Short mmCIF file of C-alpha atoms in Angstrom, two decimals:
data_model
loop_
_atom_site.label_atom_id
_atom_site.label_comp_id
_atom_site.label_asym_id
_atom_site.label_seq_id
_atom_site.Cartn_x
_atom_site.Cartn_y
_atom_site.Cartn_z
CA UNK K 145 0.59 10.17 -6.76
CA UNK K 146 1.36 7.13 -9.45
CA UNK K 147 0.89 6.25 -12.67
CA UNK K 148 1.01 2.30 -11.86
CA UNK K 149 -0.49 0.31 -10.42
CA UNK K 150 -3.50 0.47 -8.16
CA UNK K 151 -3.95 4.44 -7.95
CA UNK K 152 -6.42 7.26 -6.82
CA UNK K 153 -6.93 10.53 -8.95
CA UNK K 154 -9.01 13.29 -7.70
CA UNK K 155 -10.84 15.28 -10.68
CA UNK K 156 -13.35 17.93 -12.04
CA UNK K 157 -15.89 16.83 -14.73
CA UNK K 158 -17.61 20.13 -16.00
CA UNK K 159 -16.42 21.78 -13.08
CA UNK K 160 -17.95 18.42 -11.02
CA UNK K 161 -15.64 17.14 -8.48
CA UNK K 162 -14.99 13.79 -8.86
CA UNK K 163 -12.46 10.92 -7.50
CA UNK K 164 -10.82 8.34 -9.76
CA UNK K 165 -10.00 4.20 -8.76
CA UNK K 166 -7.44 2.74 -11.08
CA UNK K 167 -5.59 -0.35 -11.67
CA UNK K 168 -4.28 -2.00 -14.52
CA UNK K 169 -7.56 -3.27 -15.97
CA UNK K 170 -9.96 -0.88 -14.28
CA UNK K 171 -11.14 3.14 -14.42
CA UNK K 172 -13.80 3.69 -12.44
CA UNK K 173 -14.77 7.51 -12.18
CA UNK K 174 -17.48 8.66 -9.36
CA UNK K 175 -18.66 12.16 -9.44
CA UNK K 176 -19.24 13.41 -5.64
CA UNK K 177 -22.70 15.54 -6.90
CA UNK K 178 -24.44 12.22 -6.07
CA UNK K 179 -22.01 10.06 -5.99
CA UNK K 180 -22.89 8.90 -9.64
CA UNK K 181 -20.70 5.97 -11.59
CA UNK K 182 -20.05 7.51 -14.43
CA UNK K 183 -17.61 4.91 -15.50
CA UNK K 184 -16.52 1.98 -15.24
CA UNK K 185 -13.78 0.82 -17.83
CA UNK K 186 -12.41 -2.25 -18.70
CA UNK K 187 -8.82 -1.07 -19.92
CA UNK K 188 -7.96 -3.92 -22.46
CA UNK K 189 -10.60 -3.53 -24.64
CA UNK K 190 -11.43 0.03 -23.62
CA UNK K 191 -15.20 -1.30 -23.04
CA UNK K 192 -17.19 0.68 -20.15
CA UNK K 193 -20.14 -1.26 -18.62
CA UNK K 194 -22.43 1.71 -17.71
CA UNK K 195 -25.31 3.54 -19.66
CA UNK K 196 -24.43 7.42 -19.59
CA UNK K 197 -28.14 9.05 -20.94
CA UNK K 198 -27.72 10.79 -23.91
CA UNK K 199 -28.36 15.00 -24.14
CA UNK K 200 -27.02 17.56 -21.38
CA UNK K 201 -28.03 15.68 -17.86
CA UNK K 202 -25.63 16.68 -14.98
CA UNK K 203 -25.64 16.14 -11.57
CA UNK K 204 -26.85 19.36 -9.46
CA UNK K 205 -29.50 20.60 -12.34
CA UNK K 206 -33.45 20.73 -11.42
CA UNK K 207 -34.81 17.57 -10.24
CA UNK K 208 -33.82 13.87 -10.64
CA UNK K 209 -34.83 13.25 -14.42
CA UNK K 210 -33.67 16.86 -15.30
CA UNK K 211 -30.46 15.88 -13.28
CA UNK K 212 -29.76 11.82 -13.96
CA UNK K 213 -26.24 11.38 -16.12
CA UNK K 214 -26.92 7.80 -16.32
CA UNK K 215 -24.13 5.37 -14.33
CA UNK K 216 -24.56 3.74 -11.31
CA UNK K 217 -25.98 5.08 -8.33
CA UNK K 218 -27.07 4.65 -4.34
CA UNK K 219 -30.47 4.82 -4.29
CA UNK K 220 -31.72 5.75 -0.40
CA UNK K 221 -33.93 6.50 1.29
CA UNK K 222 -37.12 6.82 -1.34
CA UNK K 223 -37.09 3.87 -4.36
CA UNK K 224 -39.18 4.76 -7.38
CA UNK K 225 -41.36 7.91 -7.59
CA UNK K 226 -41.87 11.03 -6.06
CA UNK K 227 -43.08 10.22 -2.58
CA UNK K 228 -43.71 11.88 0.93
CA UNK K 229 -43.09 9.80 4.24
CA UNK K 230 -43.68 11.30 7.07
CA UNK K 231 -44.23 14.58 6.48
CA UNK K 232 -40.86 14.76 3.96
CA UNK K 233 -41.25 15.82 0.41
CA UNK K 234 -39.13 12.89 -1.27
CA UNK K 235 -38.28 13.36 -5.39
CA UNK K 236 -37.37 10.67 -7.48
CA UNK K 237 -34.86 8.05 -5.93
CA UNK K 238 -34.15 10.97 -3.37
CA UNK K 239 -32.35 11.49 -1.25
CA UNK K 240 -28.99 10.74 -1.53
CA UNK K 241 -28.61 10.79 -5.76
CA UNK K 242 -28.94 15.03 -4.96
CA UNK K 243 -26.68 15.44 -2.67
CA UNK K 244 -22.98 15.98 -2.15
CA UNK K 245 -20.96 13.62 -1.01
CA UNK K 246 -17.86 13.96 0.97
CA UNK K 247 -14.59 12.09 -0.12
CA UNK K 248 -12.01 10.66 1.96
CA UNK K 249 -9.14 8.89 0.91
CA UNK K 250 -8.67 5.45 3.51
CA UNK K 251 -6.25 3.74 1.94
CA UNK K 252 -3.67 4.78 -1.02
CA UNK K 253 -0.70 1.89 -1.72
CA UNK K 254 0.00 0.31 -5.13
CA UNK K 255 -1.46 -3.27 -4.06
CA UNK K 256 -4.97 -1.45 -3.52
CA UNK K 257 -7.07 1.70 -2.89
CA UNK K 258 -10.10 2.57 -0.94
CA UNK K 259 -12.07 6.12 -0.68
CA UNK K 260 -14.95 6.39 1.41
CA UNK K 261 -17.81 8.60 0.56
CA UNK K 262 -20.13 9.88 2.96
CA UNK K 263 -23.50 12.15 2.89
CA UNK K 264 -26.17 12.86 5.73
CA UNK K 265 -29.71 13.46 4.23
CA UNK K 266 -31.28 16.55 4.34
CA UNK K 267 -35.43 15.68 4.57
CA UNK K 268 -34.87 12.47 6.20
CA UNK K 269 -32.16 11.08 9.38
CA UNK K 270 -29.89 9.62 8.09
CA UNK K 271 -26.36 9.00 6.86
CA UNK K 272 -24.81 6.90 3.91
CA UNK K 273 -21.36 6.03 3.66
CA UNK K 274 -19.69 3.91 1.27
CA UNK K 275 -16.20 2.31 1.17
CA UNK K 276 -15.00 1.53 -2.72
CA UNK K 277 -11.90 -0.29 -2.68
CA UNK K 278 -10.00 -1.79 -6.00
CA UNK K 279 -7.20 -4.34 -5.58
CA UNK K 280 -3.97 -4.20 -8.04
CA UNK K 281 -4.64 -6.49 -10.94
CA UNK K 282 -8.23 -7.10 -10.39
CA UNK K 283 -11.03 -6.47 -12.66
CA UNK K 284 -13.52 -6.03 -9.12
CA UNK K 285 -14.97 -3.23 -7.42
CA UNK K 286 -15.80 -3.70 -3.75
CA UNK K 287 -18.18 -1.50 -2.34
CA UNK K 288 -19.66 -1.56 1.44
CA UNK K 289 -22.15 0.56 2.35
CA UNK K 290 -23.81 1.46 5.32
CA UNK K 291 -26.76 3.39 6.49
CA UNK K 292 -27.54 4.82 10.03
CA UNK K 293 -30.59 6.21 11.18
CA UNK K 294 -29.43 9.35 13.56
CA UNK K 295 -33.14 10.08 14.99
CA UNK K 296 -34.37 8.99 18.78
CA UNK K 297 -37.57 7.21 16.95
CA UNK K 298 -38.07 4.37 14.45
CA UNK K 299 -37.65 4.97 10.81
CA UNK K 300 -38.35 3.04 6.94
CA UNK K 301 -35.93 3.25 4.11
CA UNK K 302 -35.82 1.67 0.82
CA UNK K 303 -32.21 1.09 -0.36
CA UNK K 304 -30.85 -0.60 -3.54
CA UNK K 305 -27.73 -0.24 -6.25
CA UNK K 306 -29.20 1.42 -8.96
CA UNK K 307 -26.84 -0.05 -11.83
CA UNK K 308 -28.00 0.70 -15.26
CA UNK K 309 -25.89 -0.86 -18.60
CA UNK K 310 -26.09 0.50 -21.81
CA UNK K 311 -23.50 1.19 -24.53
CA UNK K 312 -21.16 0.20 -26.02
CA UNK K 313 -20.94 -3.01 -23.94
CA UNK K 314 -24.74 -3.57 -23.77
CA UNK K 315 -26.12 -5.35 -26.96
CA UNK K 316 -29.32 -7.36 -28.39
CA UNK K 317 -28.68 -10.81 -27.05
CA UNK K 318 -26.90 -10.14 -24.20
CA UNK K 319 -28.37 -12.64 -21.49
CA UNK K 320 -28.93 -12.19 -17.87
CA UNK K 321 -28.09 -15.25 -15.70
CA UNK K 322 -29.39 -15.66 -12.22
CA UNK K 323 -29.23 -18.67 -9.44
CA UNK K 324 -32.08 -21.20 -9.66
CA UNK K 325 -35.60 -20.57 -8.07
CA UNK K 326 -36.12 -16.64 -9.01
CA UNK K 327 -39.61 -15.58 -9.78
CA UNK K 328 -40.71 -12.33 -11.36
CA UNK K 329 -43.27 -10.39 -9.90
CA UNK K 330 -43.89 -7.54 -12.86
CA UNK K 331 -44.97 -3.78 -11.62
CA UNK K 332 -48.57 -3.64 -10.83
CA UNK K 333 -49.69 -1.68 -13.51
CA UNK K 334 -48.43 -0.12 -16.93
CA UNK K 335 -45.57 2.47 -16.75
CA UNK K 336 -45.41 2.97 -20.26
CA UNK K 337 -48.99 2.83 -22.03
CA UNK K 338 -50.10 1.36 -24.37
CA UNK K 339 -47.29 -1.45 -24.31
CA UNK K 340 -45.45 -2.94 -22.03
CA UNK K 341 -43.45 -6.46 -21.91
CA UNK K 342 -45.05 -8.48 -18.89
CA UNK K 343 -48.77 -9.09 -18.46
CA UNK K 344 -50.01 -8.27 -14.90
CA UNK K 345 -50.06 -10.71 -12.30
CA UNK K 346 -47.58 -13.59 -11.15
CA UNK K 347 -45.49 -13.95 -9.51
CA UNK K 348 -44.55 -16.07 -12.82
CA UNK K 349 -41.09 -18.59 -12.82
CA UNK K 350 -37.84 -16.58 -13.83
CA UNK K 351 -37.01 -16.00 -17.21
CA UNK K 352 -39.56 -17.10 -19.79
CA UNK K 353 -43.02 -14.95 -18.88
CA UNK K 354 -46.53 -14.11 -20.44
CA UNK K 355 -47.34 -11.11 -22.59
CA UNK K 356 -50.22 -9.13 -22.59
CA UNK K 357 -50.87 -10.45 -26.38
CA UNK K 358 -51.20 -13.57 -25.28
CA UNK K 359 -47.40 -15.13 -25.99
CA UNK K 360 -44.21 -15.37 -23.85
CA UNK K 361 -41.12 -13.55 -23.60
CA UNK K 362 -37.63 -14.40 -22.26
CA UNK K 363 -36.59 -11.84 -19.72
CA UNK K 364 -33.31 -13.36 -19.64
CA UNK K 365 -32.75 -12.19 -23.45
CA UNK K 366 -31.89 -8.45 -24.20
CA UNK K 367 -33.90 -7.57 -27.33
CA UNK K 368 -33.69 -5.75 -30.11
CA UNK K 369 -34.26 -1.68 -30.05
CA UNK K 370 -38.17 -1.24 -29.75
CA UNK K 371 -39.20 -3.68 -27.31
CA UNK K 372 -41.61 -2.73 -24.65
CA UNK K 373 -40.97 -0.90 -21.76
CA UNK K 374 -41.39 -1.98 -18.00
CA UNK K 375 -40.15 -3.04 -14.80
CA UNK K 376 -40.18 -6.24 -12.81
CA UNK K 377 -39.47 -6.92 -8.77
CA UNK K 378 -37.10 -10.83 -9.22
CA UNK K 379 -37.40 -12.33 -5.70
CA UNK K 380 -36.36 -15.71 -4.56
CA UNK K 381 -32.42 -15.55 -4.49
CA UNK K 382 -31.13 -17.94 -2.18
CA UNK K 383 -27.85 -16.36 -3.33
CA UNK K 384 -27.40 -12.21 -4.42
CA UNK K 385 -25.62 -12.61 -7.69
CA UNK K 386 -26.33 -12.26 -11.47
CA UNK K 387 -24.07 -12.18 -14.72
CA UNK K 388 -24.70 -10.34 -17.46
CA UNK K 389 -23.12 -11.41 -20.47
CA UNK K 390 -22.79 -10.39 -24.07
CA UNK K 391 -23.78 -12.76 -27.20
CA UNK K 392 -20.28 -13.59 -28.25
CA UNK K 393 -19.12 -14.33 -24.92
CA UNK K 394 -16.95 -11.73 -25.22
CA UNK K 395 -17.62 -9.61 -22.20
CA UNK K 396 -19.78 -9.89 -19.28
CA UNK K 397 -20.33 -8.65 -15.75
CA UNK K 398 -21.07 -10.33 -11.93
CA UNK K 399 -22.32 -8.45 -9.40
CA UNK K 400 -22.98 -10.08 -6.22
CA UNK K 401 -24.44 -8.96 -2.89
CA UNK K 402 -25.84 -9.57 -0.01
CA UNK K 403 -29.68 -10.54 -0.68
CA UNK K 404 -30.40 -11.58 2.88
CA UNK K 405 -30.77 -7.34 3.43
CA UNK K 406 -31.14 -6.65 -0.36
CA UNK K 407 -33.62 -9.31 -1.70
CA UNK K 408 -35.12 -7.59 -4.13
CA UNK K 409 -33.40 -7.13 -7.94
CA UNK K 410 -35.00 -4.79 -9.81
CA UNK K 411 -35.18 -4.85 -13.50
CA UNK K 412 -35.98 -1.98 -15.44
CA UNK K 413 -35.75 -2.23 -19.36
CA UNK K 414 -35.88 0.60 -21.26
CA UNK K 415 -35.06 0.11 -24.89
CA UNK K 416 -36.26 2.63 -26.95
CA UNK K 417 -40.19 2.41 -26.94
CA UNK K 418 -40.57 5.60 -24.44
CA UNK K 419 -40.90 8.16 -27.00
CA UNK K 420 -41.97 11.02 -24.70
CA UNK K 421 -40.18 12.61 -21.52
CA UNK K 422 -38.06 12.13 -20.34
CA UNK K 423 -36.28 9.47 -22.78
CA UNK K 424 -37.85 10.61 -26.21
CA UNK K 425 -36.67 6.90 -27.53
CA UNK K 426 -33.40 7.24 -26.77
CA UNK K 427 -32.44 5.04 -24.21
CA UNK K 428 -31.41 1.87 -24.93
CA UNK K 429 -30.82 0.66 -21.06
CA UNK K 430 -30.99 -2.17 -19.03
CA UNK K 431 -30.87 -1.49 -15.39
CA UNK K 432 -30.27 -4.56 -12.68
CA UNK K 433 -30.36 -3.45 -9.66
CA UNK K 434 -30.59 -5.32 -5.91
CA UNK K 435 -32.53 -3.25 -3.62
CA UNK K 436 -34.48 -3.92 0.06
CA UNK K 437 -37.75 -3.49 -1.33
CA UNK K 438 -40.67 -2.54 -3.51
CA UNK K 439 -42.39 -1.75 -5.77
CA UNK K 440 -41.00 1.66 -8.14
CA UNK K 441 -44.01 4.01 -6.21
CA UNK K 442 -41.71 5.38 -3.17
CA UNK K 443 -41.14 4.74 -0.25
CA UNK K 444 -45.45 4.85 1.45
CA UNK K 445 -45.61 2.02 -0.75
CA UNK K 446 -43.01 -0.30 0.56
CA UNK K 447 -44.11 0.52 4.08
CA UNK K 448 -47.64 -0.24 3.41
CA UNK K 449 -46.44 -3.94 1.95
CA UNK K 450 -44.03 -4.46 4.55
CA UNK K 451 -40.80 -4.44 2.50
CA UNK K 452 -39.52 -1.24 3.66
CA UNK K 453 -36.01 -1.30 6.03
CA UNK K 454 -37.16 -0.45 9.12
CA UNK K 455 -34.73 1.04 11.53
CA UNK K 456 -34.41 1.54 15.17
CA UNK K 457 -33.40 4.62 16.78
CA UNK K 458 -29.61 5.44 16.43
CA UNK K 459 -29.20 1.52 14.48
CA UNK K 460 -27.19 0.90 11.72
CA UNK K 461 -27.45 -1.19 8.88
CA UNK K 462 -24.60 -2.64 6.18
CA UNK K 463 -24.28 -4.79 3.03
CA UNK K 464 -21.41 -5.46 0.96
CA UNK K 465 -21.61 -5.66 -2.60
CA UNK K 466 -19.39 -5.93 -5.70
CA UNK K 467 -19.34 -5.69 -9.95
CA UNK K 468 -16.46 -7.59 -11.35
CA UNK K 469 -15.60 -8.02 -15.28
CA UNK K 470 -15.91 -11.68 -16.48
#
């Protein structure tokens, strides 16, 4: 147990167990119901990167919209909507956002810490685990993850990072900046009637974009509270990073990953303009977040397209990823 430098705390959140990483610049709190982010502080200014969703949400309570605190999450094996594959009833984003996760600590000194966190499906094969390591005097949190398919046959999977931002660091003007060469291929259909931000079609060049009035709109540009809805599949990374910065330069975050296994960055902006379940306008969320596929329908979906992870019998796969403060 210390109080300096690079440290591990092990708490309960409403009666939530949780485990604590923390250095001098970083708190980063992960509830093991789920193995949510539920923060991720930067110490200085006391600013925390991730969107918590407003009202009474808490891990363990009904299904995933009923059950969604907001933060940052591993979203595996079913992307998107309720789906079932293969005979398994899959919610939203299930499995392994409803699940328990167990904790072990791998490496405790003052120079750094690591816990890894580990959950077997229940509907599907598999097993997640996920080593989160912070480094004394580093604003970075490095994350690698693996999956492993524990079945004698072949299996699909979608996987991705599910990192939503939102107050108080996320504000109008904030801009997103990618490597060159990213196109935007928007979701296939509305989410959101009547409105939504990107006409159908594409794939259209990364960040300026047609509406469905008839004018363009800069992806790369949070807007003001209001805007439309909707979700877009960015493909084309030759490198897996993006920065997303506020107006003032003040504060920003990287994340970078590996896109040769996660190509796919999803972005889902949500910004007030839902006025019905289960947001009832008051989200104000932008969510950027690298996954192995699409699109937001489940998992049949990316199967059917051929973007699905498909693994062999008893294989494993693993990416390393990472969010540092800029």
């Amino acid at each position: 147990m210390r109080n300096f430098a690079a440290r591990i705390h092990h708490a309960a959140l409403r009666g939530t167990p949780a485990v604590v990483l923390e250095n001098e610049l970083l708190r980063i709190t992960v509830l093991l119901q789920g193995a949510h982010v539920i923060e991720f502080n930067h110490k200085p200014r006391d600013l925390d990167f991730v969107w918590l969703r407003p009202g009474n949400s808490w891990p363990g309570q009904g299904d995933f919209f009923d059950s969604y605190p907001g933060g940052w999450q591993e979203v595996f094996p079913n992307g998107g909507a309720p789906a079932t594959y293969r005979g398994a009833v899959l919610d939203q984003h299930d499995e392994a956002v409803a699940l328990p996760w167990e904790c072990e600590v791998v490496e405790d000194e003052p120079e750094r810490v690591a816990v890894r966190l580990t959950v077997r499906t229940r509907r599907t094969p598999f097993r997640v685990s996920k080593v989160l390591s912070l480094a004394s005097g580093e604003a970075r949190l490095s994350v690698s993850s693996t999956i492993t398919s524990e079945a004698p046959v072949r299996t699909h999977a979608m996987w991705g990072q599910h990192l939503a931002y939102g107050a108080p660091f996320l504000v109008p003007g904030s801009r997103i900046t990618l490597p060159p060469g990213v196109t935007v291929r928007p979701h296939e259909v509305n989410l959101n009637p009547p409105r939504r931000a990107v006409v159908e079609g594409g794939p259209y060049p990364w960040p300026v974009v047609p509406t469905p009035d008839g004018g363009t709109v800069d992806l790369s540009v949070i807007p003001e509270p209001g805007a439309p809805s909707d979700v877009c599949y960015l493909t084309g990374f030759t490198e897996g990073w993006y920065e997303l910065r506020r107006p003032d330069g003040d504060a920003g975050v990287r994340v970078e990953w590996d896109a040769a296994t996660l190509p796919y960055l999803w972005l889902w902006h949500e910004f007030g303009d839902m006025t019905g379940h289960p947001w009832w306008g008051r989200a104000y969320v932008a969510g950027l977040e690298p996954f192995s596929s699409y699109p937001t329908n489940g998992l049949p979906d990316a199967v059917a397209n051929g973007s699905a992870l498909t693994l062999a019998p008893w294989s494993s796969k693993s990416v390393d990823w990472s969010v540092e403060v800029i």
